PDB file of C-alpha atoms in Angstrom:
ATOM      1  CA  MET A   1      84.115  73.307   4.555  1.00 56.00           C
ATOM      2  CA  TYR A   2      82.743  76.755   5.415  1.00 69.00           C
ATOM      3  CA  PRO A   3      79.427  76.828   7.352  1.00 71.00           C
ATOM      4  CA  SER A   4      77.696  78.775   4.554  1.00 73.00           C
ATOM      5  CA  ARG A   5      78.786  76.247   1.921  1.00 73.00           C
ATOM      6  CA  LEU A   6      77.774  73.375   4.215  1.00 70.00           C
ATOM      7  CA  ARG A   7      74.294  74.899   4.635  1.00 76.00           C
ATOM      8  CA  ALA A   8      74.004  75.363   0.854  1.00 73.00           C
ATOM      9  CA  ALA A   9      75.047  71.757   0.248  1.00 73.00           C
ATOM     10  CA  GLN A  10      72.510  70.496   2.797  1.00 74.00           C
ATOM     11  CA  GLN A  11      69.762  72.595   1.243  1.00 73.00           C
ATOM     12  CA  LEU A  12      70.660  71.338  -2.239  1.00 69.00           C
ATOM     13  CA  SER A  13      70.582  67.706  -1.074  1.00 69.00           C
ATOM     14  CA  ARG A  14      67.139  68.262   0.525  1.00 68.00           C
ATOM     15  CA  GLN A  15      65.822  69.773  -2.710  1.00 66.00           C
ATOM     16  CA  CYS A  16      67.159  66.837  -4.734  1.00 58.00           C
ATOM     17  CA  ALA A  17      65.549  64.358  -2.346  1.00 56.00           C
ATOM     18  CA  ARG A  18      62.226  66.210  -2.589  1.00 53.00           C
ATOM     19  CA  SER A  19      62.338  66.210  -6.373  1.00 50.00           C
ATOM     20  CA  PHE A  20      62.417  62.393  -6.402  1.00 47.00           C
ATOM     21  CA  THR A  21      59.501  62.071  -3.945  1.00 49.00           C
ATOM     22  CA  THR A  22      57.137  64.488  -5.642  1.00 47.00           C
ATOM     23  CA  SER A  23      53.995  63.045  -7.183  1.00 48.00           C
ATOM     24  CA  GLY A  24      52.481  64.211 -10.455  1.00 48.00           C
ATOM     25  CA  ARG A  25      49.656  65.977  -8.613  1.00 50.00           C
ATOM     26  CA  GLN A  26      52.152  67.923  -6.497  1.00 50.00           C
ATOM     27  CA  LEU A  27      54.046  68.934  -9.633  1.00 46.00           C
ATOM     28  CA  TYR A  28      50.838  70.292 -11.181  1.00 49.00           C
ATOM     29  CA  SER A  29      50.063  72.238  -8.027  1.00 51.00           C
ATOM     30  CA  SER A  30      53.528  73.803  -7.664  1.00 48.00           C
ATOM     31  CA  SER A  31      53.543  77.509  -8.338  1.00 45.00           C
ATOM     32  CA  THR A  32      57.217  78.484  -8.677  1.00 48.00           C
ATOM     33  CA  VAL A  33      60.376  76.773  -9.863  1.00 48.00           C
ATOM     34  CA  PRO A  34      63.776  78.431  -9.440  1.00 51.00           C
ATOM     35  CA  ALA A  35      65.736  78.723 -12.674  1.00 49.00           C
ATOM     36  CA  PRO A  36      69.391  79.827 -12.655  1.00 51.00           C
ATOM     37  CA  GLU A  37      70.297  82.887 -14.704  1.00 52.00           C
ATOM     38  CA  GLU A  38      73.632  84.500 -15.478  1.00 54.00           C
ATOM     39  CA  ASN A  39      73.014  87.551 -13.261  1.00 56.00           C
ATOM     40  CA  GLY A  40      71.485  85.624 -10.344  1.00 56.00           C
ATOM     41  CA  GLU A  41      68.417  83.614  -9.355  1.00 54.00           C
ATOM     42  CA  LYS A  42      65.158  84.158 -11.201  1.00 53.00           C
ATOM     43  CA  THR A  43      61.761  82.720 -10.295  1.00 53.00           C
ATOM     44  CA  VAL A  44      59.587  81.467 -13.129  1.00 52.00           C
ATOM     45  CA  GLU A  45      55.798  81.174 -12.635  1.00 56.00           C
ATOM     46  CA  ILE A  46      54.227  77.932 -13.825  1.00 54.00           C
ATOM     47  CA  THR A  47      50.475  77.567 -14.086  1.00 54.00           C
ATOM     48  CA  PRO A  48      48.837  74.166 -13.886  1.00 53.00           C
ATOM     49  CA  THR A  49      47.907  72.913 -17.337  1.00 52.00           C
ATOM     50  CA  LYS A  50      45.509  70.229 -16.131  1.00 55.00           C
ATOM     51  CA  PRO A  51      42.423  70.977 -14.001  1.00 51.00           C
ATOM     52  CA  ALA A  52      42.018  69.017 -10.774  1.00 54.00           C
ATOM     53  CA  ALA A  53      39.754  66.025 -11.287  1.00 58.00           C
ATOM     54  CA  VAL A  54      36.859  65.281  -8.964  1.00 62.00           C
ATOM     55  CA  VAL A  55      37.514  61.858  -7.498  1.00 66.00           C
ATOM     56  CA  LYS A  56      34.793  59.886  -5.719  1.00 73.00           C
ATOM     57  CA  GLN A  57      35.641  58.072  -2.481  1.00 71.00           C
ATOM     58  CA  ALA A  58      34.196  54.832  -3.874  1.00 75.00           C
ATOM     59  CA  PRO A  59      32.033  54.016  -6.888  1.00 74.00           C
ATOM     60  CA  ASN A  60      28.957  54.126  -4.666  1.00 77.00           C
ATOM     61  CA  ARG A  61      29.948  56.997  -2.332  1.00 78.00           C
ATOM     62  CA  ALA A  62      30.920  60.521  -3.410  1.00 78.00           C
ATOM     63  CA  GLU A  63      31.978  62.062  -0.093  1.00 80.00           C
ATOM     64  CA  VAL A  64      33.862  60.950   3.028  1.00 78.00           C
ATOM     65  CA  TRP A  65      31.939  59.154   5.774  1.00 77.00           C
ATOM     66  CA  SER A  66      34.196  59.975   8.713  1.00 79.00           C
ATOM     67  CA  LYS A  67      35.436  63.321  10.072  1.00 80.00           C
ATOM     68  CA  SER A  68      39.027  62.071  10.238  1.00 79.00           C
ATOM     69  CA  GLN A  69      39.032  60.640   6.701  1.00 80.00           C
ATOM     70  CA  LYS A  70      40.795  62.558   3.947  1.00 79.00           C
ATOM     71  CA  PRO A  71      39.154  62.847   0.553  1.00 79.00           C
ATOM     72  CA  ARG A  72      40.561  60.348  -1.945  1.00 72.00           C
ATOM     73  CA  SER A  73      42.134  63.096  -4.038  1.00 71.00           C
ATOM     74  CA  GLU A  74      44.168  64.300  -1.012  1.00 76.00           C
ATOM     75  CA  ALA A  75      44.906  60.896   0.486  1.00 72.00           C
ATOM     76  CA  MET A  76      46.402  59.415  -2.653  1.00 67.00           C
ATOM     77  CA  THR A  77      49.551  61.569  -2.895  1.00 70.00           C
ATOM     78  CA  GLY A  78      53.238  60.827  -2.709  1.00 70.00           C
ATOM     79  CA  PRO A  79      55.666  58.579  -4.526  1.00 70.00           C
ATOM     80  CA  ARG A  80      53.527  55.484  -3.960  1.00 70.00           C
ATOM     81  CA  PHE A  81      50.680  56.963  -5.990  1.00 64.00           C
ATOM     82  CA  GLU A  82      52.466  58.381  -9.020  1.00 65.00           C
ATOM     83  CA  GLN A  83      49.691  57.279 -11.337  1.00 61.00           C
ATOM     84  CA  THR A  84      47.112  60.073 -11.232  1.00 60.00           C
ATOM     85  CA  ASN A  85      44.561  58.398 -13.505  1.00 66.00           C
ATOM     86  CA  PHE A  86      42.202  57.120 -10.785  1.00 66.00           C
ATOM     87  CA  ASP A  87      40.165  55.114 -13.312  1.00 69.00           C
ATOM     88  CA  LEU A  88      43.056  52.645 -13.497  1.00 66.00           C
ATOM     89  CA  GLN A  89      43.446  52.307  -9.712  1.00 64.00           C
ATOM     90  CA  PRO A  90      41.297  49.918  -7.661  1.00 67.00           C
ATOM     91  CA  GLN A  91      38.216  51.437  -6.057  1.00 68.00           C
ATOM     92  CA  PRO A  92      36.556  48.976  -3.708  1.00 71.00           C
ATOM     93  CA  TRP A  93      32.912  49.518  -2.899  1.00 74.00           C
ATOM     94  CA  ALA A  94      32.322  51.355   0.354  1.00 75.00           C
ATOM     95  CA  ALA A  95      31.399  48.732   2.956  1.00 78.00           C
ATOM     96  CA  ILE A  96      29.213  51.214   4.834  1.00 77.00           C
ATOM     97  CA  GLU A  97      26.811  51.251   1.875  1.00 81.00           C
ATOM     98  CA  LEU A  98      26.957  47.512   1.169  1.00 84.00           C
ATOM     99  CA  ILE A  99      26.232  46.378   4.726  1.00 87.00           C
ATOM    100  CA  HIS A 100      22.933  48.286   4.740  1.00 88.00           C
ATOM    101  CA  LYS A 101      21.730  46.068   1.882  1.00 90.00           C
ATOM    102  CA  GLN A 102      21.937  42.985   4.125  1.00 90.00           C
ATOM    103  CA  PRO A 103      18.471  41.792   5.241  1.00 93.00           C
ATOM    104  CA  VAL A 104      17.663  41.588   8.942  1.00 94.00           C
ATOM    105  CA  LYS A 105      18.207  38.184  10.546  1.00 94.00           C
ATOM    106  CA  TRP A 106      15.076  37.435  12.594  1.00 95.00           C
ATOM    107  CA  VAL A 107      15.810  35.454  15.773  1.00 95.00           C
ATOM    108  CA  HIS A 108      13.706  34.087  18.648  1.00 95.00           C
ATOM    109  CA  GLU A 109      16.393  34.438  21.336  1.00 94.00           C
ATOM    110  CA  ARG A 110      16.961  37.587  23.415  1.00 94.00           C
ATOM    111  CA  ILE A 111      20.732  37.327  23.006  1.00 95.00           C
ATOM    112  CA  VAL A 112      22.455  36.304  19.756  1.00 95.00           C
ATOM    113  CA  ALA A 113      26.105  35.507  19.117  1.00 94.00           C
ATOM    114  CA  CYS A 114      27.869  36.848  16.034  1.00 92.00           C
ATOM    115  CA  ASP A 115      31.335  35.711  14.977  1.00 90.00           C
ATOM    116  CA  GLY A 116      31.319  37.101  11.428  1.00 86.00           C
ATOM    117  CA  GLY A 117      31.101  33.688   9.798  1.00 81.00           C
ATOM    118  CA  GLY A 118      33.818  32.097  11.910  1.00 75.00           C
ATOM    119  CA  GLY A 119      37.250  30.967  10.882  1.00 79.00           C
ATOM    120  CA  PRO A 120      39.989  33.276   9.616  1.00 82.00           C
ATOM    121  CA  ALA A 121      37.504  35.499   7.763  1.00 81.00           C
ATOM    122  CA  GLY A 122      35.423  36.142  10.900  1.00 86.00           C
ATOM    123  CA  HIS A 123      35.873  38.264  14.005  1.00 90.00           C
ATOM    124  CA  PRO A 124      35.817  37.651  17.784  1.00 91.00           C
ATOM    125  CA  LYS A 125      32.481  36.312  19.004  1.00 91.00           C
ATOM    126  CA  ILE A 126      30.262  38.978  20.536  1.00 94.00           C
ATOM    127  CA  TYR A 127      26.795  38.761  22.047  1.00 96.00           C
ATOM    128  CA  ILE A 128      24.038  41.110  20.862  1.00 96.00           C
ATOM    129  CA  ASN A 129      20.940  41.954  22.904  1.00 96.00           C
ATOM    130  CA  THR A 130      17.796  41.851  20.729  1.00 94.00           C
ATOM    131  CA  ASP A 131      15.035  42.378  23.311  1.00 91.00           C
ATOM    132  CA  LYS A 132      14.480  46.059  22.415  1.00 92.00           C
ATOM    133  CA  PRO A 133      12.102  46.888  19.519  1.00 93.00           C
ATOM    134  CA  GLU A 134      14.891  47.943  17.171  1.00 94.00           C
ATOM    135  CA  ILE A 135      17.401  46.513  14.745  1.00 94.00           C
ATOM    136  CA  ALA A 136      20.611  45.615  16.581  1.00 95.00           C
ATOM    137  CA  SER A 137      23.738  45.390  14.464  1.00 93.00           C
ATOM    138  CA  CYS A 138      27.066  43.725  15.138  1.00 92.00           C
ATOM    139  CA  ASN A 139      29.800  46.177  16.128  1.00 91.00           C
ATOM    140  CA  TYR A 140      32.404  44.335  14.029  1.00 90.00           C
ATOM    141  CA  CYS A 141      30.728  43.329  10.781  1.00 89.00           C
ATOM    142  CA  GLY A 142      27.466  45.319  10.901  1.00 90.00           C
ATOM    143  CA  LEU A 143      25.103  42.372  10.331  1.00 92.00           C
ATOM    144  CA  PRO A 144      21.592  43.294  11.514  1.00 94.00           C
ATOM    145  CA  PHE A 145      19.608  41.200  13.998  1.00 95.00           C
ATOM    146  CA  ALA A 146      16.084  41.673  15.364  1.00 95.00           C
ATOM    147  CA  ASN A 147      13.798  39.700  17.643  1.00 95.00           C
ATOM    148  CA  GLU A 148      10.793  38.028  16.009  1.00 94.00           C
ATOM    149  CA  HIS A 149       8.534  39.436  18.776  1.00 93.00           C
ATOM    150  CA  ASN A 150       9.251  42.984  17.506  1.00 93.00           C
ATOM    151  CA  ARG A 151       8.594  42.232  13.838  1.00 93.00           C
ATOM    152  CA  LYS A 152       5.178  43.951  13.674  1.00 93.00           C
ATOM    153  CA  HIS A 153       6.558  47.125  15.242  1.00 93.00           C
ATOM    154  CA  LEU A 154       9.567  47.233  12.903  1.00 93.00           C
ATOM    155  CA  GLU A 155       7.424  46.561   9.823  1.00 93.00           C
ATOM    156  CA  SER A 156       5.053  49.384  10.840  1.00 93.00           C
ATOM    157  CA  LEU A 157       7.904  51.929  10.767  1.00 93.00           C
ATOM    158  CA  PRO A 158       7.955  54.124   7.632  1.00 92.00           C
ATOM    159  CA  GLN A 159      11.647  53.457   6.972  1.00 91.00           C
ATOM    160  CA  THR A 160      14.452  51.313   8.378  1.00 90.00           C
ATOM    161  CA  SER A 161      18.154  51.306   7.637  1.00 88.00           C
ATOM    162  CA  TYR A 162      18.113  47.587   6.694  1.00 90.00           C
ATOM    163  CA  PRO A 163      15.666  45.642   4.509  1.00 90.00           C
ATOM    164  CA  LEU A 164      13.156  43.643   6.596  1.00 87.00           C
ATOM    165  CA  GLN A 165      12.952  40.450   4.529  1.00 79.00           C
TER     166      GLN A 165
END
């Protein structure tokens, strides 16, 4: 086979492979599609017929909460996510919002151990220092702990990130 024909065959096989791995969103965003004509190649402009939908990260969080996180509308692309109706896809609640609804666990010890509930649903046991007048949270599960000696100070604050019940 001639090198030019080999290159054309390779390019055609790459284009065919791409056509099977293109999601619906990528098809809407494509701007040109080559269409063969008798005299040669012609490029036809296609405009998207459907406006891009605003997709929330989670039902209780509209934007991303990490610098390295992609927005949900950009992250959910490719052949695995062909279904572009995000109302039908699962949207778990953002844990960062839910953990701040947990009430503070008041303890009398200076050092508390947290294992996330233990067992297979837990995490490795860590020890949390609670002798400072602040709410100390677990690095794994985010549960808040505070020393009983600091309760008056914490209740006098205008606002805390966890409920002080």
